Each structure stands twice: as C-alpha cells, then as structure tokens.
Coordinates of C-alpha atoms in Angstrom, one line a residue:
Chain A
M1 CA -12.4 -5.4 18.5
F2 CA -9.3 -3.6 17.0
N3 CA -7.0 -5.2 19.5
A4 CA -8.4 -8.6 18.8
R5 CA -7.9 -8.1 15.1
L6 CA -4.4 -6.7 15.6
S7 CA -3.5 -9.8 17.7
E8 CA -4.8 -12.0 15.0
V9 CA -2.7 -10.2 12.4
Q10 CA 0.4 -10.4 14.7
A11 CA 0.1 -14.2 14.9
A12 CA -0.6 -14.7 11.2
V13 CA 2.2 -12.5 10.0
Q14 CA 4.6 -14.0 12.5
T15 CA 3.8 -17.4 11.1
A16 CA 4.4 -16.1 7.5
L17 CA 7.7 -14.6 8.5
D18 CA 8.9 -17.6 10.4
E19 CA 8.0 -19.8 7.4
A20 CA 9.8 -17.5 5.0
V21 CA 13.0 -17.7 7.1
A22 CA 12.7 -21.4 7.4
R23 CA 12.6 -21.7 3.6
Q24 CA 16.1 -20.1 3.4
P25 CA 18.9 -22.6 3.3
E26 CA 20.7 -23.3 6.6
G27 CA 23.5 -20.9 7.3
P28 CA 24.8 -18.2 9.7
L29 CA 22.1 -15.7 8.8
R30 CA 19.0 -17.8 9.6
A31 CA 19.1 -17.3 13.4
P32 CA 19.7 -13.6 13.4
M33 CA 17.1 -13.1 10.7
H34 CA 14.6 -15.1 12.7
Y35 CA 15.5 -13.2 15.9
A36 CA 15.1 -9.7 14.2
L37 CA 11.7 -10.7 12.9
Q38 CA 10.2 -11.5 16.3
G39 CA 7.7 -9.1 18.1
G40 CA 6.7 -5.6 17.1
K41 CA 3.3 -4.1 16.8
R42 CA 2.9 -5.3 13.1
L43 CA 1.1 -2.1 12.4
R44 CA 2.5 -2.1 8.8
A45 CA 1.3 -5.6 8.2
F46 CA -2.1 -4.7 9.6
L47 CA -2.3 -1.8 7.1
V48 CA -1.5 -4.1 4.2
L49 CA -4.1 -6.7 5.1
E50 CA -6.8 -4.1 5.9
S51 CA -6.2 -2.1 2.8
A52 CA -6.4 -5.4 0.9
A53 CA -9.7 -6.1 2.6
L54 CA -11.1 -2.8 1.3
F55 CA -10.9 -4.4 -2.2
D56 CA -12.1 -7.8 -1.0
L57 CA -8.7 -9.5 -1.3
P58 CA -8.5 -12.4 1.1
Q59 CA -5.9 -12.3 3.9
A60 CA -4.0 -15.3 2.5
Q61 CA -3.6 -13.6 -0.8
A62 CA -2.2 -10.4 0.7
M63 CA -0.1 -12.1 3.4
P64 CA 3.3 -12.2 1.5
A65 CA 3.0 -8.4 1.1
A66 CA 2.3 -8.0 4.8
A67 CA 5.3 -10.2 5.6
A68 CA 7.4 -8.2 3.1
V69 CA 6.8 -4.9 4.7
E70 CA 7.6 -6.3 8.2
A71 CA 10.8 -7.8 6.8
L72 CA 11.7 -4.5 5.3
H73 CA 10.9 -2.7 8.6
A74 CA 13.0 -5.2 10.5
F75 CA 15.9 -4.6 8.1
S76 CA 15.7 -0.9 8.8
L77 CA 15.7 -1.4 12.6
V78 CA 18.7 -3.8 12.6
H79 CA 20.8 -1.3 10.6
D80 CA 19.4 1.8 12.5
D81 CA 20.4 0.2 15.8
M82 CA 24.0 -0.2 14.8
P83 CA 26.7 1.8 16.7
C84 CA 27.4 4.0 13.7
M85 CA 23.7 4.9 13.4
D86 CA 21.4 5.4 16.4
D87 CA 23.5 3.1 18.6
D88 CA 20.7 1.3 20.4
D89 CA 21.4 -1.8 22.6
L90 CA 17.7 -2.6 23.2
R91 CA 14.9 -3.2 20.7
R92 CA 11.5 -4.6 21.6
G93 CA 12.9 -5.3 25.0
Q94 CA 15.7 -7.5 23.7
P95 CA 19.4 -7.0 22.9
T96 CA 19.8 -5.6 19.4
V97 CA 21.3 -7.9 16.7
H98 CA 24.8 -6.3 16.8
V99 CA 24.8 -6.7 20.6
K100 CA 23.6 -10.3 20.6
W101 CA 25.9 -11.2 17.6
D102 CA 28.2 -8.6 16.2
E103 CA 28.3 -5.7 13.8
A104 CA 29.1 -7.7 10.7
T105 CA 26.2 -10.0 11.4
A106 CA 23.9 -6.9 11.8
V107 CA 25.0 -5.5 8.5
L108 CA 24.4 -8.8 6.6
T109 CA 21.2 -9.7 8.5
G110 CA 19.7 -6.3 7.6
D111 CA 20.9 -6.8 4.0
A112 CA 19.3 -10.2 3.8
L113 CA 16.0 -9.0 5.3
Q114 CA 15.8 -6.3 2.7
T115 CA 16.3 -9.0 0.0
L116 CA 13.7 -11.2 1.7
A117 CA 11.1 -8.4 1.4
F118 CA 11.6 -8.2 -2.3
E119 CA 11.5 -12.0 -2.6
L120 CA 8.2 -12.1 -0.7
C121 CA 6.7 -9.6 -3.2
C122 CA 7.3 -12.2 -6.0
D123 CA 5.0 -14.8 -4.4
P124 CA 2.5 -15.9 -7.1
I125 CA -0.4 -16.0 -4.5
L126 CA -0.3 -12.2 -4.6
G127 CA -1.8 -12.1 -8.0
A128 CA -0.9 -11.4 -11.6
P129 CA 2.7 -10.6 -12.5
E130 CA 1.7 -7.0 -13.3
R131 CA 0.4 -6.5 -9.8
R132 CA 3.4 -8.1 -8.2
I133 CA 5.9 -6.0 -10.2
A134 CA 3.8 -2.9 -9.3
L135 CA 4.2 -3.9 -5.7
V136 CA 8.0 -4.4 -6.0
E137 CA 8.3 -1.0 -7.7
A138 CA 6.2 0.7 -4.9
L139 CA 8.3 -1.0 -2.2
A140 CA 11.5 0.1 -3.9
K141 CA 10.4 3.7 -4.1
S142 CA 9.4 3.6 -0.4
T143 CA 12.7 2.2 0.7
G144 CA 15.7 3.6 -1.2
A145 CA 17.2 7.0 -1.9
A146 CA 13.6 8.4 -2.4
G147 CA 12.2 6.8 0.7
M148 CA 13.2 5.3 4.0
C149 CA 17.0 5.3 3.4
H150 CA 16.7 9.0 2.4
G151 CA 14.9 9.9 5.6
Q152 CA 17.4 8.0 7.7
A153 CA 20.3 9.8 6.0
L154 CA 18.6 13.2 6.7
D155 CA 18.2 12.1 10.3
I156 CA 21.9 11.2 10.6
A157 CA 22.9 14.5 8.9
A158 CA 20.6 16.4 11.4
E159 CA 22.6 15.0 14.3
T160 CA 25.8 16.8 13.2
A161 CA 24.1 19.9 11.9
S162 CA 25.0 23.1 13.7
T163 CA 21.3 24.3 14.1
P164 CA 18.3 22.2 15.0
L165 CA 15.9 21.3 12.2
T166 CA 12.9 23.4 11.4
L167 CA 9.4 21.9 11.4
E168 CA 9.3 21.7 7.6
Q169 CA 12.6 19.8 7.7
I170 CA 11.4 17.4 10.3
I171 CA 8.3 16.7 8.3
A172 CA 10.4 16.0 5.2
L173 CA 12.7 13.8 7.3
Q174 CA 9.8 11.7 8.8
A175 CA 8.1 11.5 5.4
G176 CA 11.0 9.4 4.4
K177 CA 12.1 7.7 7.6
T178 CA 8.7 6.3 8.7
G179 CA 6.2 7.8 6.3
A180 CA 7.2 6.1 3.1
L181 CA 6.9 2.6 4.4
I182 CA 3.6 3.3 6.2
S183 CA 2.3 4.8 2.9
F184 CA 3.4 1.7 1.0
S185 CA 1.6 -0.5 3.5
A186 CA -1.7 1.4 3.3
R187 CA -1.6 1.5 -0.5
A188 CA -0.6 -2.2 -0.9
G189 CA -4.2 -3.4 -1.1
A190 CA -5.0 -0.9 -3.8
I191 CA -1.8 -1.8 -5.7
L192 CA -2.7 -5.5 -5.5
A193 CA -6.2 -4.8 -6.6
G194 CA -5.1 -2.4 -9.4
A195 CA -7.3 0.2 -7.8
D196 CA -7.0 4.0 -7.3
Q197 CA -4.6 4.8 -4.4
T198 CA -5.6 8.5 -3.8
A199 CA -7.6 8.1 -0.6
L200 CA -5.2 5.6 0.9
R201 CA -2.3 7.9 0.1
I202 CA -3.9 10.8 2.0
Y203 CA -4.8 8.4 4.8
S204 CA -1.3 7.1 5.1
D205 CA 0.5 10.4 4.8
A206 CA -1.6 11.6 7.7
V207 CA -1.2 8.4 9.7
G208 CA 2.6 8.3 9.0
L209 CA 3.1 11.9 10.2
A210 CA 0.9 11.3 13.3
F211 CA 2.9 8.1 14.0
Q212 CA 6.1 10.0 14.1
I213 CA 4.6 12.8 16.3
A214 CA 3.3 10.1 18.6
D215 CA 6.8 8.6 18.7
D216 CA 8.3 11.9 19.8
I217 CA 5.6 12.2 22.4
L218 CA 6.4 8.7 23.7
D219 CA 10.1 9.6 23.9
V220 CA 9.0 12.2 26.5
T221 CA 6.1 10.5 28.3
G222 CA 6.9 6.9 27.6
D223 CA 7.8 4.1 29.9
E224 CA 11.0 2.1 29.1
A225 CA 9.5 -1.1 30.3
A226 CA 6.4 -0.7 28.2
T227 CA 8.1 0.6 25.0
G228 CA 11.0 -1.8 25.2
K229 CA 13.4 0.9 24.1
R230 CA 15.4 3.7 25.7
V231 CA 13.3 6.8 26.3
G232 CA 14.4 10.5 26.7
K233 CA 17.2 9.9 24.1
D234 CA 16.1 12.7 21.8
A235 CA 15.9 15.4 24.5
L236 CA 19.2 14.2 25.8
A237 CA 20.8 14.6 22.4
G238 CA 19.3 18.1 22.0
K239 CA 17.5 16.9 18.8
A240 CA 14.6 18.9 17.4
T241 CA 11.4 16.9 17.6
F242 CA 7.8 17.6 17.1
V243 CA 7.5 18.0 20.8
S244 CA 10.4 20.5 21.0
L245 CA 9.0 22.5 18.2
L246 CA 5.3 22.4 18.9
G247 CA 5.3 21.8 22.7
L248 CA 3.7 18.6 24.1
S249 CA 0.1 19.9 23.9
G250 CA 0.7 21.4 20.4
A251 CA 2.1 18.0 19.2
Q252 CA -0.9 16.2 20.7
T253 CA -3.3 18.5 19.0
R254 CA -1.5 18.2 15.6
A255 CA -1.6 14.4 15.8
A256 CA -5.3 14.4 16.7
E257 CA -6.0 16.6 13.6
L258 CA -4.1 14.3 11.4
I259 CA -6.0 11.3 12.6
E260 CA -9.3 13.1 11.9
T261 CA -8.1 13.7 8.3
A262 CA -7.1 10.1 8.0
T263 CA -10.4 8.7 9.2
D264 CA -12.5 11.2 7.2
V265 CA -10.8 10.4 3.8
L266 CA -11.9 6.8 4.0
S267 CA -15.6 7.5 4.3
A268 CA -16.2 6.3 0.7
Y269 CA -15.2 2.8 1.8
G270 CA -17.9 2.7 4.5
D271 CA -17.8 0.0 7.2
K272 CA -15.0 -1.9 5.3
A273 CA -12.6 0.8 6.4
E274 CA -13.5 0.7 10.1
N275 CA -10.3 -1.3 11.0
L276 CA -8.2 1.3 9.2
R277 CA -9.9 4.1 11.1
E278 CA -9.3 2.2 14.3
A279 CA -5.6 1.8 13.3
A280 CA -5.3 5.5 12.8
R281 CA -6.7 6.2 16.3
F282 CA -4.4 3.5 17.7
V283 CA -1.4 5.2 16.4
I284 CA -1.8 8.2 18.7
S285 CA -3.2 6.3 21.7
R286 CA -0.6 3.6 21.8
R287 CA 1.7 3.3 24.8
T288 CA 4.6 1.5 23.0
Chain B
M1 CA 37.5 -7.5 -30.0
F2 CA 36.5 -8.6 -26.5
N3 CA 38.2 -5.5 -24.9
A4 CA 36.5 -3.2 -27.3
R5 CA 33.2 -4.7 -26.5
L6 CA 33.9 -4.6 -22.8
S7 CA 34.8 -0.9 -23.1
E8 CA 31.6 -0.2 -24.9
V9 CA 29.6 -2.0 -22.2
Q10 CA 31.4 -0.1 -19.5
A11 CA 30.5 3.2 -21.0
A12 CA 26.9 2.3 -21.7
V13 CA 26.2 0.8 -18.2
Q14 CA 27.9 3.8 -16.6
T15 CA 25.5 6.1 -18.4
A16 CA 22.6 4.0 -17.3
L17 CA 23.8 4.0 -13.7
D18 CA 24.5 7.7 -13.6
E19 CA 21.0 8.4 -15.0
A20 CA 19.4 6.1 -12.5
V21 CA 21.0 8.0 -9.6
A22 CA 20.1 11.3 -11.2
R23 CA 16.5 10.2 -11.2
Q24 CA 16.6 9.9 -7.4
P25 CA 15.5 13.0 -5.5
E26 CA 18.2 15.2 -4.2
G27 CA 19.5 14.3 -0.8
P28 CA 22.5 13.1 1.2
L29 CA 22.7 9.7 -0.5
R30 CA 22.9 10.8 -4.1
A31 CA 26.7 11.7 -4.0
P32 CA 27.9 8.5 -2.2
M33 CA 25.7 6.4 -4.4
H34 CA 27.1 8.0 -7.5
Y35 CA 30.6 7.6 -6.2
A36 CA 30.2 3.9 -5.3
L37 CA 28.9 3.3 -8.8
Q38 CA 32.0 4.6 -10.7
G39 CA 34.5 2.3 -12.3
G40 CA 34.8 -1.5 -12.0
K41 CA 35.3 -4.1 -14.7
R42 CA 31.5 -4.3 -15.4
L43 CA 31.9 -8.0 -16.0
R44 CA 28.5 -8.7 -14.5
A45 CA 26.8 -6.2 -16.8
F46 CA 28.7 -7.7 -19.7
L47 CA 27.3 -11.1 -18.9
V48 CA 23.7 -9.7 -18.7
L49 CA 24.0 -8.0 -22.1
E50 CA 25.7 -10.9 -23.8
S51 CA 23.3 -13.5 -22.5
A52 CA 20.5 -11.2 -23.7
A53 CA 22.2 -11.1 -27.1
L54 CA 22.1 -14.9 -27.3
F55 CA 18.3 -14.6 -27.5
D56 CA 18.4 -11.6 -29.8
L57 CA 17.3 -9.1 -27.1
P58 CA 18.6 -5.6 -28.0
Q59 CA 21.1 -4.0 -25.6
A60 CA 18.7 -1.2 -24.7
Q61 CA 16.1 -3.6 -23.6
A62 CA 18.4 -5.5 -21.3
M63 CA 20.3 -2.5 -20.0
P64 CA 18.3 -1.9 -16.8
A65 CA 19.1 -5.5 -15.8
A66 CA 22.8 -4.9 -16.5
A67 CA 22.6 -1.7 -14.4
A68 CA 20.7 -3.5 -11.6
V69 CA 23.4 -6.2 -11.2
E70 CA 26.1 -3.6 -11.1
A71 CA 24.1 -1.6 -8.4
L72 CA 23.8 -4.8 -6.4
H73 CA 27.5 -5.5 -6.8
A74 CA 28.3 -2.0 -5.7
F75 CA 26.0 -2.3 -2.6
S76 CA 27.9 -5.5 -1.6
L77 CA 31.3 -3.8 -2.0
V78 CA 30.3 -0.7 0.1
H79 CA 29.1 -3.0 2.9
D80 CA 32.0 -5.5 2.6
D81 CA 34.6 -2.7 2.8
M82 CA 33.3 -1.5 6.2
P83 CA 35.5 -1.8 9.3
C84 CA 33.3 -4.5 10.8
M85 CA 33.5 -6.6 7.6
D86 CA 36.6 -6.7 5.5
D87 CA 37.9 -3.3 6.6
D88 CA 39.2 -2.0 3.3
D89 CA 40.2 1.6 2.8
L90 CA 40.8 1.3 -0.9
R91 CA 38.5 0.2 -3.7
R92 CA 39.0 0.6 -7.4
G93 CA 42.0 2.8 -6.5
Q94 CA 39.8 5.2 -4.5
P95 CA 39.0 5.7 -0.8
T96 CA 36.1 3.5 0.2
V97 CA 32.7 5.1 1.1
H98 CA 33.1 4.8 4.8
V99 CA 36.5 6.5 4.6
K100 CA 35.4 9.3 2.3
W101 CA 32.2 9.8 4.2
D102 CA 31.5 7.8 7.4
E103 CA 30.2 4.4 8.4
A104 CA 26.5 5.5 8.7
T105 CA 26.7 6.8 5.1
A106 CA 28.2 3.5 4.0
V107 CA 25.4 1.5 5.6
L108 CA 22.7 3.6 4.1
T109 CA 24.4 4.0 0.7
G110 CA 24.7 0.2 0.4
D111 CA 21.1 -0.2 1.5
A112 CA 19.9 2.3 -1.1
L113 CA 22.0 0.6 -3.8
Q114 CA 20.4 -2.7 -3.1
T115 CA 17.0 -1.1 -3.4
L116 CA 18.0 0.6 -6.6
A117 CA 18.9 -2.7 -8.1
F118 CA 15.3 -4.0 -7.5
E119 CA 13.8 -0.8 -8.7
L120 CA 15.8 -1.1 -12.0
C121 CA 14.4 -4.6 -12.5
C122 CA 10.9 -3.0 -12.7
D123 CA 11.7 -0.9 -15.8
P124 CA 9.0 -1.7 -18.4
I125 CA 11.5 -1.7 -21.2
L126 CA 12.8 -5.1 -19.9
G127 CA 9.6 -6.7 -21.1
A128 CA 6.4 -8.2 -19.9
P129 CA 5.5 -8.1 -16.2
E130 CA 6.0 -11.9 -15.9
R131 CA 9.6 -11.5 -17.2
R132 CA 10.4 -8.7 -14.9
I133 CA 9.0 -10.4 -11.8
A134 CA 11.0 -13.5 -12.7
L135 CA 14.1 -11.2 -12.9
V136 CA 13.3 -9.7 -9.5
E137 CA 12.9 -13.2 -8.0
A138 CA 16.1 -14.5 -9.5
L139 CA 18.0 -11.4 -8.3
A140 CA 16.6 -11.8 -4.7
K141 CA 17.6 -15.5 -4.6
S142 CA 21.1 -14.6 -5.7
T143 CA 21.4 -11.8 -3.1
G144 CA 19.9 -12.8 0.2
A145 CA 20.3 -15.5 2.8
A146 CA 20.5 -18.1 -0.1
G147 CA 23.0 -16.1 -2.1
M148 CA 25.6 -13.4 -1.7
C149 CA 24.8 -12.4 1.9
H150 CA 25.0 -16.1 2.8
G151 CA 28.4 -16.4 1.2
Q152 CA 29.6 -13.3 2.9
A153 CA 28.4 -14.5 6.3
L154 CA 30.3 -17.8 5.8
D155 CA 33.3 -15.7 4.9
I156 CA 33.1 -13.7 8.1
A157 CA 32.5 -16.9 10.2
A158 CA 35.6 -18.5 8.6
E159 CA 37.7 -15.6 9.8
T160 CA 37.1 -16.5 13.4
A161 CA 37.0 -20.3 12.9
S162 CA 39.7 -22.2 14.8
T163 CA 40.6 -24.3 11.7
P164 CA 41.0 -23.1 8.1
L165 CA 38.3 -24.0 5.7
T166 CA 38.4 -27.2 3.5
L167 CA 38.2 -27.0 -0.3
E168 CA 34.6 -28.0 -0.2
Q169 CA 33.7 -25.3 2.3
I170 CA 35.6 -22.6 0.3
I171 CA 33.7 -23.7 -2.9
A172 CA 30.4 -23.4 -1.0
L173 CA 31.4 -20.0 0.4
Q174 CA 32.4 -18.6 -3.0
A175 CA 29.3 -20.0 -4.7
G176 CA 27.4 -17.6 -2.5
K177 CA 29.8 -14.7 -2.2
T178 CA 30.6 -14.2 -5.9
G179 CA 29.1 -17.1 -7.7
A180 CA 25.4 -16.3 -7.1
L181 CA 25.5 -12.9 -8.7
I182 CA 27.6 -14.0 -11.6
S183 CA 25.1 -16.8 -12.1
F184 CA 22.2 -14.4 -12.1
S185 CA 24.1 -12.1 -14.6
A186 CA 24.7 -14.9 -17.1
R187 CA 21.1 -16.2 -16.8
A188 CA 19.5 -12.8 -17.0
G189 CA 19.2 -13.0 -20.8
A190 CA 17.4 -16.4 -20.6
I191 CA 15.1 -15.1 -17.9
L192 CA 14.2 -12.0 -19.9
A193 CA 13.6 -14.2 -23.0
G194 CA 11.7 -16.9 -21.0
A195 CA 14.2 -19.4 -22.3
D196 CA 15.9 -22.5 -20.8
Q197 CA 18.7 -21.5 -18.4
T198 CA 20.6 -24.8 -18.1
A199 CA 23.6 -24.1 -20.3
L200 CA 24.0 -20.6 -18.9
R201 CA 23.8 -22.0 -15.4
I202 CA 26.6 -24.5 -16.1
Y203 CA 28.6 -21.7 -17.8
S204 CA 28.2 -19.3 -15.0
D205 CA 28.8 -21.8 -12.2
A206 CA 32.2 -22.6 -13.8
V207 CA 33.0 -18.9 -14.6
G208 CA 32.0 -17.9 -11.0
L209 CA 34.3 -20.5 -9.4
A210 CA 37.1 -19.6 -11.8
F211 CA 36.6 -16.0 -11.0
Q212 CA 37.2 -16.6 -7.3
I213 CA 40.2 -18.8 -8.0
A214 CA 41.6 -16.0 -10.2
D215 CA 41.0 -13.5 -7.3
D216 CA 42.9 -15.7 -4.9
I217 CA 45.7 -16.0 -7.5
L218 CA 45.8 -12.2 -7.9
D219 CA 46.0 -11.7 -4.2
V220 CA 49.3 -13.5 -4.4
T221 CA 50.6 -12.4 -7.8
G222 CA 48.8 -9.1 -8.3
D223 CA 50.1 -5.6 -8.4
E224 CA 48.4 -3.1 -6.0
A225 CA 48.6 -0.3 -8.5
A226 CA 46.9 -2.3 -11.2
T227 CA 44.2 -4.0 -9.0
G228 CA 43.4 -0.8 -7.1
K229 CA 43.1 -2.8 -3.9
R230 CA 45.4 -4.2 -1.2
V231 CA 47.2 -7.4 -2.1
G232 CA 48.6 -10.2 0.1
K233 CA 45.8 -9.6 2.6
D234 CA 44.6 -13.2 2.6
A235 CA 48.0 -14.8 3.2
L236 CA 48.7 -12.2 5.9
A237 CA 45.4 -13.1 7.6
G238 CA 46.2 -16.9 7.3
K239 CA 43.0 -17.4 5.4
A240 CA 42.5 -20.6 3.5
T241 CA 42.3 -19.8 -0.2
F242 CA 42.3 -21.8 -3.4
V243 CA 46.0 -21.0 -3.7
S244 CA 46.8 -22.2 -0.2
L245 CA 44.8 -25.4 -0.7
L246 CA 45.7 -26.2 -4.3
G247 CA 49.0 -24.5 -4.7
L248 CA 49.6 -21.7 -7.2
S249 CA 50.0 -24.1 -10.2
G250 CA 47.1 -26.3 -9.0
A251 CA 44.8 -23.3 -8.8
Q252 CA 45.8 -22.1 -12.2
T253 CA 45.1 -25.6 -13.7
R254 CA 41.7 -25.8 -12.0
A255 CA 40.7 -22.4 -13.2
A256 CA 41.7 -23.3 -16.8
E257 CA 39.7 -26.5 -16.6
L258 CA 36.6 -24.6 -15.5
I259 CA 37.0 -22.1 -18.3
E260 CA 37.1 -25.0 -20.8
T261 CA 33.8 -26.3 -19.3
A262 CA 32.3 -22.9 -19.5
T263 CA 33.2 -22.4 -23.2
D264 CA 32.3 -25.9 -24.3
V265 CA 28.8 -25.8 -22.8
L266 CA 27.8 -22.8 -25.0
S267 CA 28.6 -24.6 -28.2
A268 CA 24.8 -24.9 -29.1
Y269 CA 24.7 -21.1 -29.3
G270 CA 27.4 -21.0 -32.0
D271 CA 29.0 -17.7 -32.9
K272 CA 26.5 -15.7 -30.8
A273 CA 28.2 -17.0 -27.7
E274 CA 31.7 -15.9 -28.7
N275 CA 31.7 -12.9 -26.5
L276 CA 30.7 -15.0 -23.5
R277 CA 33.5 -17.4 -24.3
E278 CA 35.9 -14.5 -24.4
A279 CA 34.5 -13.3 -21.1
A280 CA 35.3 -16.7 -19.6
R281 CA 38.8 -16.5 -20.8
F282 CA 39.2 -12.9 -19.6
V283 CA 38.2 -14.0 -16.1
I284 CA 41.4 -16.0 -15.6
S285 CA 43.7 -13.8 -17.7
R286 CA 42.8 -10.5 -16.1
R287 CA 45.4 -8.5 -14.1
T288 CA 42.9 -6.6 -12.0

C-alpha cells in the first residue's frame, strides 16, 4: 500500500520536475539540472502531497510544492557533494554533477535548482497569493541561514573541530541539515490550506530526527549497492554520529520512539493520516 | 544631486541588509553573510527604490525589495569569485569570501544569500500578497536557468570554447549575467505597484547592456585601486569583450547610444524619472 503510493508519487513528481526543467530556456544548465533531478526516494514530495491530502487538497494543486521541495533537496545534494564540501563522487548510484561535468557547473546547477524551487512556489495552481507567499516564506526559512544551509555549515565546522560533537550539538545540526526541509514538507499542506501546523510540526520534527538517526545507522549497516552512495564514511572520518554517541541499539531504540511520537500526534486526522504514519515507519525501516 | 541620492540609498540599504542578517539565528554563516553584504555601488537597490518612486511608493515600503536584489547580487559575486568560477581573490577591495574563510563557506554563504533574497521579498510591508508573489516570481525568473545563472554558465562555457564569442553571443550572455537582475531592479517598482512594465523594461535592457559594455571598458582603462578588483583580466585571458569586438571608441559610442535610448523612454514619467535618467548616465561615466 505505502510502497505503491510512494511509487505513484515518485512518477508524478518526476514528471512535474522534468516539465519544470523543460520550461527553462535552452542552455548549458538544462542538462545538469535534469540529471540532478532524477531518482531519489521523493520522501519530501510524499510528505507535501500527503499533508495536502489531510486538508482535502487535490494532488494536482499541491504538486508544484512537492516538486519545489525536491528541487531544493537536489540543489543541496549537488552542492554538498562538491570537493570542498562532503566530496562525494557517487549519488543515487550515479556520478555526481561535478564529476560528470565540472565544479563550476555544479555550483551553477545547484544555484539554479534553488531558484527553481522558489519559482515553483509561485505557480497559481497552488492557491491564493497569500498561501503562495506563505509557502515561499516557509521554504526560505527552512533553507537559508536559519535552516538547511545553517545545518550544513555546522556540519562542515564539526569536521575541523578539535572535539567530536555532543548529542545536543548533533541534534541541532540535523535539525537544520535535514530536519528543516522535512518539516517544511510535512507542513506544506497546512500552509496551503491556511490550517494550524502544530501537529504536523511535531510529526515532522520527530520524523526528521529519526531520518537522520536512520541515516547514521545505514552508514554503519548499509549496503553500497543498495544505498547508491559510499558507506562507512562517517566512522572512517571519526565523526560523531547518533550511532557513535548512542550505540547501534540505542540509536535504533531512539528512532523507534520518535516514530511512535510522530504517528501518535496525527491521531486527530484519523484515517486520512495513515500514509503519513506509514511514511514515518518507512523512514526507519528503509534500506537506502 | 545624483551622488547625494546614491549615498543616501547606500546607507539605507546597508542598514536594511545588516538588520536582515542580524535577524538570522547565530551560527557560522552570519559573519560571512554580513561580510559579503558590505560595500558596492548599490546601483540595483537604487533602481528598485527609484522605480518605486515613479509610482509614489515610499522608500520604506520598497526597501525589502532593494535589499533583496543586493542580497541576490552578493550571492552571485561570492559564487562567481570561487576558484572553479572566475577565481578572484579581491572584491570591493577586500579578500573574497573563499579567501577570508574557505570554499565550503563561500558555497554556503552564497546559497544562504540567495535564500535571504527570496525571504526579503515576503516582507508584508512590500504590499498585498499578490504583489509580493509577483516580485518573487520576477526575481526567480531573473536569477535561475533563464536569468543570471544561465548567463554565468554561458560565460564559463565561453572560456573553454575554441573560438571567441560573436557580438550576438556576448549580448545574449550579458543579458543573463548582469542584464536580468538589472531588469528586475528597474521593474520592481512597477511590479509592486501592479503597473505596466514596458518602459522600464526597455530602459533596463539598455542600461544593463550599457553597464556590461562599461565594465569591459573599465577592464581596459580602469584603475585597480579605484575599482577594487583586478583589471586587464579579460584581455589577458583572450576573452572576447565588447571592447575587443567593437574597439574602445566603438564600445563607448554604443554605450552612449544605449543610455540615450534609456533616458528617452522614460519621458512619460517626467521629472519623477530624473534620478533614473541620472543613474543611466552614471553607468557609463563611473570609474569603479
């Protein structure tokens, strides 16, 4: 059920993203943008569309927001993979943009993908101008110096710090690096509906943290062929992770508790929230 | 008169930018963002505020849009200066961000400055949600794969091309690289007022092209101490420029013709457009 729905979302959001790139004028950035937007779990898009469904917003109405969050996620991956950042040569099983093209192309492709995300939030199909500007504002707050870029900067700083991070510091780091955009995604439906975001905020804070813990677990237990990225990198680099701080079993327990919090808080939405509950469970059971 | 007004704008937009950065949470990106936002001619901010004045919008109302366009411009400079792009160590007379910090910080600082620009466009003081979302959309179209990033990618591609660019190709390149954001700036007032943008579009297309021609002229005739950046770089690199294609005198004539077009097209706005006419003249008379 969940997997079928996720596949459906993957196909629909891929179409929306491909169309968005095709609408850009021809030029040197179209091919690397298109390339960087292929594949991925599309968990963020799923959260956008399912949170929209909570408020009876049709999928077609929320789709530009789902595409926007995936464009923004892709932008962060293209820049994060660069040699001066995480220096990854493999992403989703394919050469990263700076490997396939070059570093300048990676900088500009990431830049243009961020822009594309904000452009997608302007699509009139999303609703009234006040809803769209609220979406833009929430996306900006989740992205910049108060969101994802902030978390990424903390991550880079941690790599050159003399002592490993504490649990509290890692939680703050992940809240920015992956949590902010997951939070935006899960709240997007409420934003578009002009509804209260409290339950979805609690849900997404828990899911976001569990997601990062699961990532750290996968870095230890994962299979490179399945994840499509290098594993064991964090341990090799001597980085503090949830696994190094809590132990493997402690990390697994913590993630499970968070998922319980996330599923419980959506009870007021009844059956409509079942796909979001499934998504929360998926986050800690995934193999990639 | 014009210089006094420009100084006034410089001070006011600097305050707005410093306040915008101060509103971000503490973290590793605040200092480099603040640093990258110092100085500059603030010509783009000037165009925003003066185009707003054409429609009787008070300066305080248009200020977030003026700050946004300067944040966006600063983002482009931080990324353009990186070693994989134009590789500049000096900007506005100071070490560039990747020299003063490192490349990862430059990537993330530029990213966060782009985000800040879109966040600033959400400020309620700018007007009704429909005006603000129109501003966001226009800014996105001027920035991404149809605007500035596109022009920059053409510029990078030109550097490795086997033959120098033709005049037509250089005009297309500059229309993206510097023209798109100048066009946005000059149209911002009309966007915020919900007014027709035709005259301001013609004005800004001419000013944008003249601006780039003047840049190429300065690269030949400029003084490093005055411009605060390296001169003679383009000639050294064998790059086709407006000067190499039209000759110094031909480039000066072309720029002067464009400024005449720009000043003539604003005649319908009468005295209210005098500062915009002065700005057009400033673009080709500037020494930095």
